[in-house]
Coordinates of C-alpha atoms in Angstrom, one line a residue:
X189 CA 122.4 109.3 77.7
X190 CA 119.8 106.5 77.4
X191 CA 117.4 109.0 75.8
X192 CA 120.0 109.9 73.2
X193 CA 120.8 106.3 72.5
X194 CA 117.1 105.4 72.0
X195 CA 116.7 108.4 69.7
X196 CA 119.6 107.3 67.6
X197 CA 118.5 103.7 67.5
X198 CA 115.0 104.8 66.4
X199 CA 116.5 107.1 63.8
X200 CA 118.5 104.1 62.4
X201 CA 115.4 101.9 62.4
X202 CA 113.5 104.6 60.5
X203 CA 116.3 104.8 57.9
X204 CA 116.2 101.1 57.4
X205 CA 112.4 101.2 57.0
X206 CA 112.8 104.1 54.6
X207 CA 115.2 102.0 52.5
X208 CA 113.1 98.9 52.7
X209 CA 110.0 100.7 51.6
X210 CA 111.6 101.8 48.4
X211 CA 111.2 105.5 49.1
X212 CA 114.9 106.1 48.8
X213 CA 114.7 105.3 45.1
X214 CA 113.6 108.9 44.4
X215 CA 116.8 110.3 45.9
X216 CA 118.9 107.7 44.2
X217 CA 117.5 108.7 40.8
X218 CA 117.2 112.5 41.4
X219 CA 120.7 113.0 42.7
X220 CA 122.8 111.7 39.7
X221 CA 120.2 113.2 37.3
X222 CA 120.6 116.6 38.9
X223 CA 124.3 116.4 38.8
X224 CA 124.5 115.3 35.2
X225 CA 122.1 117.9 33.9
X226 CA 123.2 121.0 35.9
X227 CA 126.7 120.5 37.4
X228 CA 128.7 118.0 35.3
X229 CA 131.4 119.6 33.3
X230 CA 130.7 118.5 29.7
X231 CA 132.3 119.7 26.5
X232 CA 129.3 121.8 25.5
X233 CA 129.0 123.6 28.9
X234 CA 131.1 126.1 30.7
X235 CA 132.6 124.9 34.0
X236 CA 130.4 125.7 36.9
X237 CA 131.8 128.2 39.4
X238 CA 131.2 128.2 43.2
X239 CA 128.2 130.6 43.1
X240 CA 126.6 128.5 40.3
X241 CA 127.1 125.3 42.4
X242 CA 125.6 126.8 45.6
X243 CA 122.7 128.4 43.8
X244 CA 121.5 125.2 42.1
X245 CA 122.4 122.9 44.9
X246 CA 120.5 125.1 47.4
X247 CA 117.3 124.8 45.3
X248 CA 117.8 121.1 44.7
X249 CA 118.4 120.4 48.4
X250 CA 115.1 122.2 49.3
X251 CA 113.2 120.2 46.7
X252 CA 114.7 116.9 48.0
X253 CA 113.9 118.1 51.6
X254 CA 110.2 118.5 50.7
X255 CA 110.0 114.9 49.4
X256 CA 112.2 113.2 52.0
X257 CA 110.7 114.9 55.1
X258 CA 107.1 114.3 53.8
X259 CA 107.9 110.6 53.3
X260 CA 109.5 110.3 56.7
X261 CA 106.4 111.9 58.3
X262 CA 104.2 109.4 56.4
X263 CA 106.3 106.6 57.8
X264 CA 105.9 108.0 61.3
X265 CA 102.1 108.6 61.0
X266 CA 101.0 104.9 60.8
X267 CA 98.8 103.0 63.3
X268 CA 101.6 100.5 63.9
X269 CA 103.7 103.3 65.4
X270 CA 101.5 103.0 68.5
X271 CA 103.5 99.9 69.4
X272 CA 106.8 101.8 69.2
X273 CA 105.5 104.6 71.4
X274 CA 104.1 102.1 73.8
X275 CA 107.6 101.0 74.7
X276 CA 110.3 103.0 76.4
X277 CA 110.7 105.4 73.5
X278 CA 109.3 108.8 74.6
X279 CA 107.5 111.2 72.4
X280 CA 110.5 113.5 72.1
X281 CA 112.8 110.7 71.1
X282 CA 110.2 109.6 68.6
X283 CA 109.8 112.9 66.9
X284 CA 113.6 113.7 67.0
X285 CA 114.3 110.3 65.5
X286 CA 112.1 111.0 62.5
X287 CA 113.8 114.4 62.1
X288 CA 117.3 113.0 62.4
X289 CA 116.7 110.2 59.9
X290 CA 115.4 112.8 57.3
X291 CA 118.3 115.1 58.0
X292 CA 120.8 112.2 57.6
X293 CA 119.3 111.4 54.1
X294 CA 119.4 115.1 53.1
X295 CA 123.0 115.5 54.3
X296 CA 124.0 112.3 52.5
X297 CA 122.5 113.6 49.2
X298 CA 124.3 116.9 49.6
X299 CA 127.6 115.2 50.3
X300 CA 127.2 113.0 47.2
X301 CA 126.4 116.0 45.0
X302 CA 129.3 118.0 46.5
X303 CA 131.8 115.1 46.1
X304 CA 130.8 114.4 42.5
X305 CA 131.1 118.1 41.7
X306 CA 134.5 118.5 43.3
X307 CA 135.8 115.3 41.7
X308 CA 134.4 115.6 38.2
X309 CA 133.7 119.4 37.6
X310 CA 136.1 121.0 40.2
X311 CA 135.0 124.6 40.3
X312 CA 138.2 126.6 40.4
X313 CA 137.1 129.2 42.9
X314 CA 135.7 126.7 45.4
X315 CA 138.1 126.2 48.3
X316 CA 137.6 123.8 51.3
X317 CA 136.8 126.7 53.6
X318 CA 134.4 128.2 51.1
X319 CA 132.7 124.9 50.7
X320 CA 132.3 124.6 54.5
X321 CA 131.0 128.2 54.9
X322 CA 128.5 127.7 52.1
X323 CA 127.4 124.2 53.2
X324 CA 126.5 125.1 56.8
X325 CA 123.8 127.7 56.0
X326 CA 122.6 125.6 53.2
X327 CA 122.0 122.6 55.4
X328 CA 120.6 124.8 58.2
X329 CA 118.0 126.1 55.7
X330 CA 117.1 122.5 54.9
X331 CA 116.8 121.8 58.6
X332 CA 114.5 124.8 59.0
X333 CA 112.3 123.6 56.2
X334 CA 112.2 120.1 57.8
X335 CA 111.2 121.6 61.1
X336 CA 108.4 123.7 59.6
X337 CA 107.1 120.6 57.7
X338 CA 107.1 118.8 61.0
X339 CA 105.0 121.5 62.6
X340 CA 102.4 121.5 59.8
X341 CA 102.2 117.7 59.8
X342 CA 99.2 115.8 61.2
X343 CA 101.6 114.3 63.8
X344 CA 102.1 117.6 65.7
X345 CA 99.2 119.9 65.3
X346 CA 95.5 119.4 64.4
X347 CA 94.1 120.8 61.1
X348 CA 93.0 124.2 62.6
X349 CA 96.5 125.0 63.9
X350 CA 98.2 123.8 60.7
X351 CA 96.0 126.2 58.6
X352 CA 96.8 129.0 61.0
X353 CA 100.5 128.5 60.6
X354 CA 100.2 128.3 56.8
X355 CA 98.1 131.5 56.9
X356 CA 100.9 133.3 58.8
X357 CA 103.4 132.2 56.2
X358 CA 101.1 133.3 53.4
X359 CA 100.7 136.6 55.1
X360 CA 104.4 137.1 55.5
X361 CA 104.9 136.5 51.7
X362 CA 101.8 138.6 50.8
X363 CA 103.9 141.8 50.4
X364 CA 105.0 140.4 47.0
X365 CA 101.4 140.0 45.8
X366 CA 99.4 142.6 47.6
X367 CA 100.8 145.9 46.3
X368 CA 100.0 148.8 44.0
X369 CA 96.3 149.0 43.0
X370 CA 95.4 146.0 45.0
X371 CA 96.8 147.5 48.2
X372 CA 95.2 150.9 47.5
X373 CA 91.8 149.2 47.4
X374 CA 92.0 148.6 51.2
X375 CA 90.9 151.2 53.7
X376 CA 93.8 153.2 55.3
X377 CA 93.4 151.4 58.6
X378 CA 93.4 148.0 57.0
X379 CA 96.6 148.9 55.0
X380 CA 98.3 150.0 58.2
X381 CA 97.4 146.8 60.0
X382 CA 98.4 144.6 57.0
X383 CA 101.7 146.4 56.7
X384 CA 102.5 145.9 60.3
X385 CA 101.6 142.2 60.2
X386 CA 103.7 141.7 57.1
X387 CA 106.7 143.4 58.8
X388 CA 106.4 141.4 62.0
X389 CA 105.8 138.0 60.2
X390 CA 108.6 138.6 57.7
X391 CA 111.2 138.6 60.5
X392 CA 111.3 134.8 61.0
X393 CA 112.0 134.5 57.3
X394 CA 115.2 136.7 57.5
X395 CA 117.5 133.9 58.7
X396 CA 116.5 131.7 55.9
X397 CA 117.0 134.2 53.1
X398 CA 120.2 135.5 54.7
X399 CA 121.4 131.9 54.9
X400 CA 120.8 131.5 51.2
X401 CA 122.7 134.7 50.4
X402 CA 125.6 133.5 52.7
X403 CA 125.7 130.1 50.8
X404 CA 126.2 132.0 47.6
X405 CA 128.9 134.3 48.9
X406 CA 130.5 131.5 51.0
X407 CA 132.7 134.1 52.8
X408 CA 133.6 133.6 56.5
X409 CA 133.0 136.8 58.5
X410 CA 131.4 138.1 61.6
X411 CA 128.2 138.6 59.6
X412 CA 128.3 134.9 58.5
X413 CA 128.6 133.8 62.1
X414 CA 125.6 136.0 63.0
X415 CA 123.5 134.6 60.2
X416 CA 124.3 131.0 61.1
X417 CA 123.6 131.7 64.8
X418 CA 120.2 133.1 63.8
X419 CA 119.5 130.1 61.7
X420 CA 120.4 127.8 64.5
X421 CA 118.3 129.7 67.0
X422 CA 115.3 129.7 64.8
X423 CA 115.8 125.9 64.2
X424 CA 115.9 125.3 67.9
X425 CA 112.7 127.4 68.4
X426 CA 110.8 125.5 65.7
X427 CA 111.9 122.1 67.0
X428 CA 111.0 123.1 70.5
X429 CA 107.5 124.1 69.4
X430 CA 107.1 120.9 67.6
X431 CA 108.3 118.8 70.5
X432 CA 106.1 120.6 73.0
X433 CA 103.0 120.4 70.8
X434 CA 103.6 116.7 70.1
X435 CA 104.0 115.9 73.8
X436 CA 100.7 117.6 74.7
X437 CA 98.3 116.4 72.0
X438 CA 96.3 113.2 71.9
X439 CA 98.0 110.7 69.5
X440 CA 95.9 109.9 66.5
X441 CA 97.9 108.3 63.7
X442 CA 96.2 108.7 60.4
X443 CA 98.5 106.9 57.9
X444 CA 98.2 103.4 56.5

């Protein structure tokens, strides 16, 4: 219980530092700008439907996640953070506090966009249940991206391991780029090995892409529950890896 309380208090402290540093200004400008340009029901635009809302909001949420999580990581990667960890706050609470503070900001941004859309644009085919079913996988995808950004940050892994993980992701997506004449240029054995690696490495991406498709359909079903369970399981695995690596490595804060 004390560990949870310390994590929440550190998360609140990080949020206050995020606001004080002025980094929140980006979200405060980007959120209304996005709504006005893409979702607001104006006389020269057709009213947005639910699929249009979830498509654009999913992309916007991921973009905001990239900025917010990177900024939070920079806040946590400063020499003065040694003083915080020297106290009773453990490493796990420290890392989870950073994660929760970023997730709180992302969730707040999404709720603001959703509230403004429902109030001012009111998609006719968007029900409360549909909004909930579409929102959960959308936010889980944001959580997955945040966890991956945490893994490839200087806080958790050294440069060599970060390049290794980025290489795995690039290899998983390489099927879209290495095909046709380019693939035929490889020897048969190399093509077989590459195809096997691409297949294996693409599996962790399935929950994310399935979650995006679920957000667009926003239909509650057994399949939807399976997708959200897969997203949650992958999120727990990524956070577990980040927490374990952070607890084992020597702390070297590199920020200013």
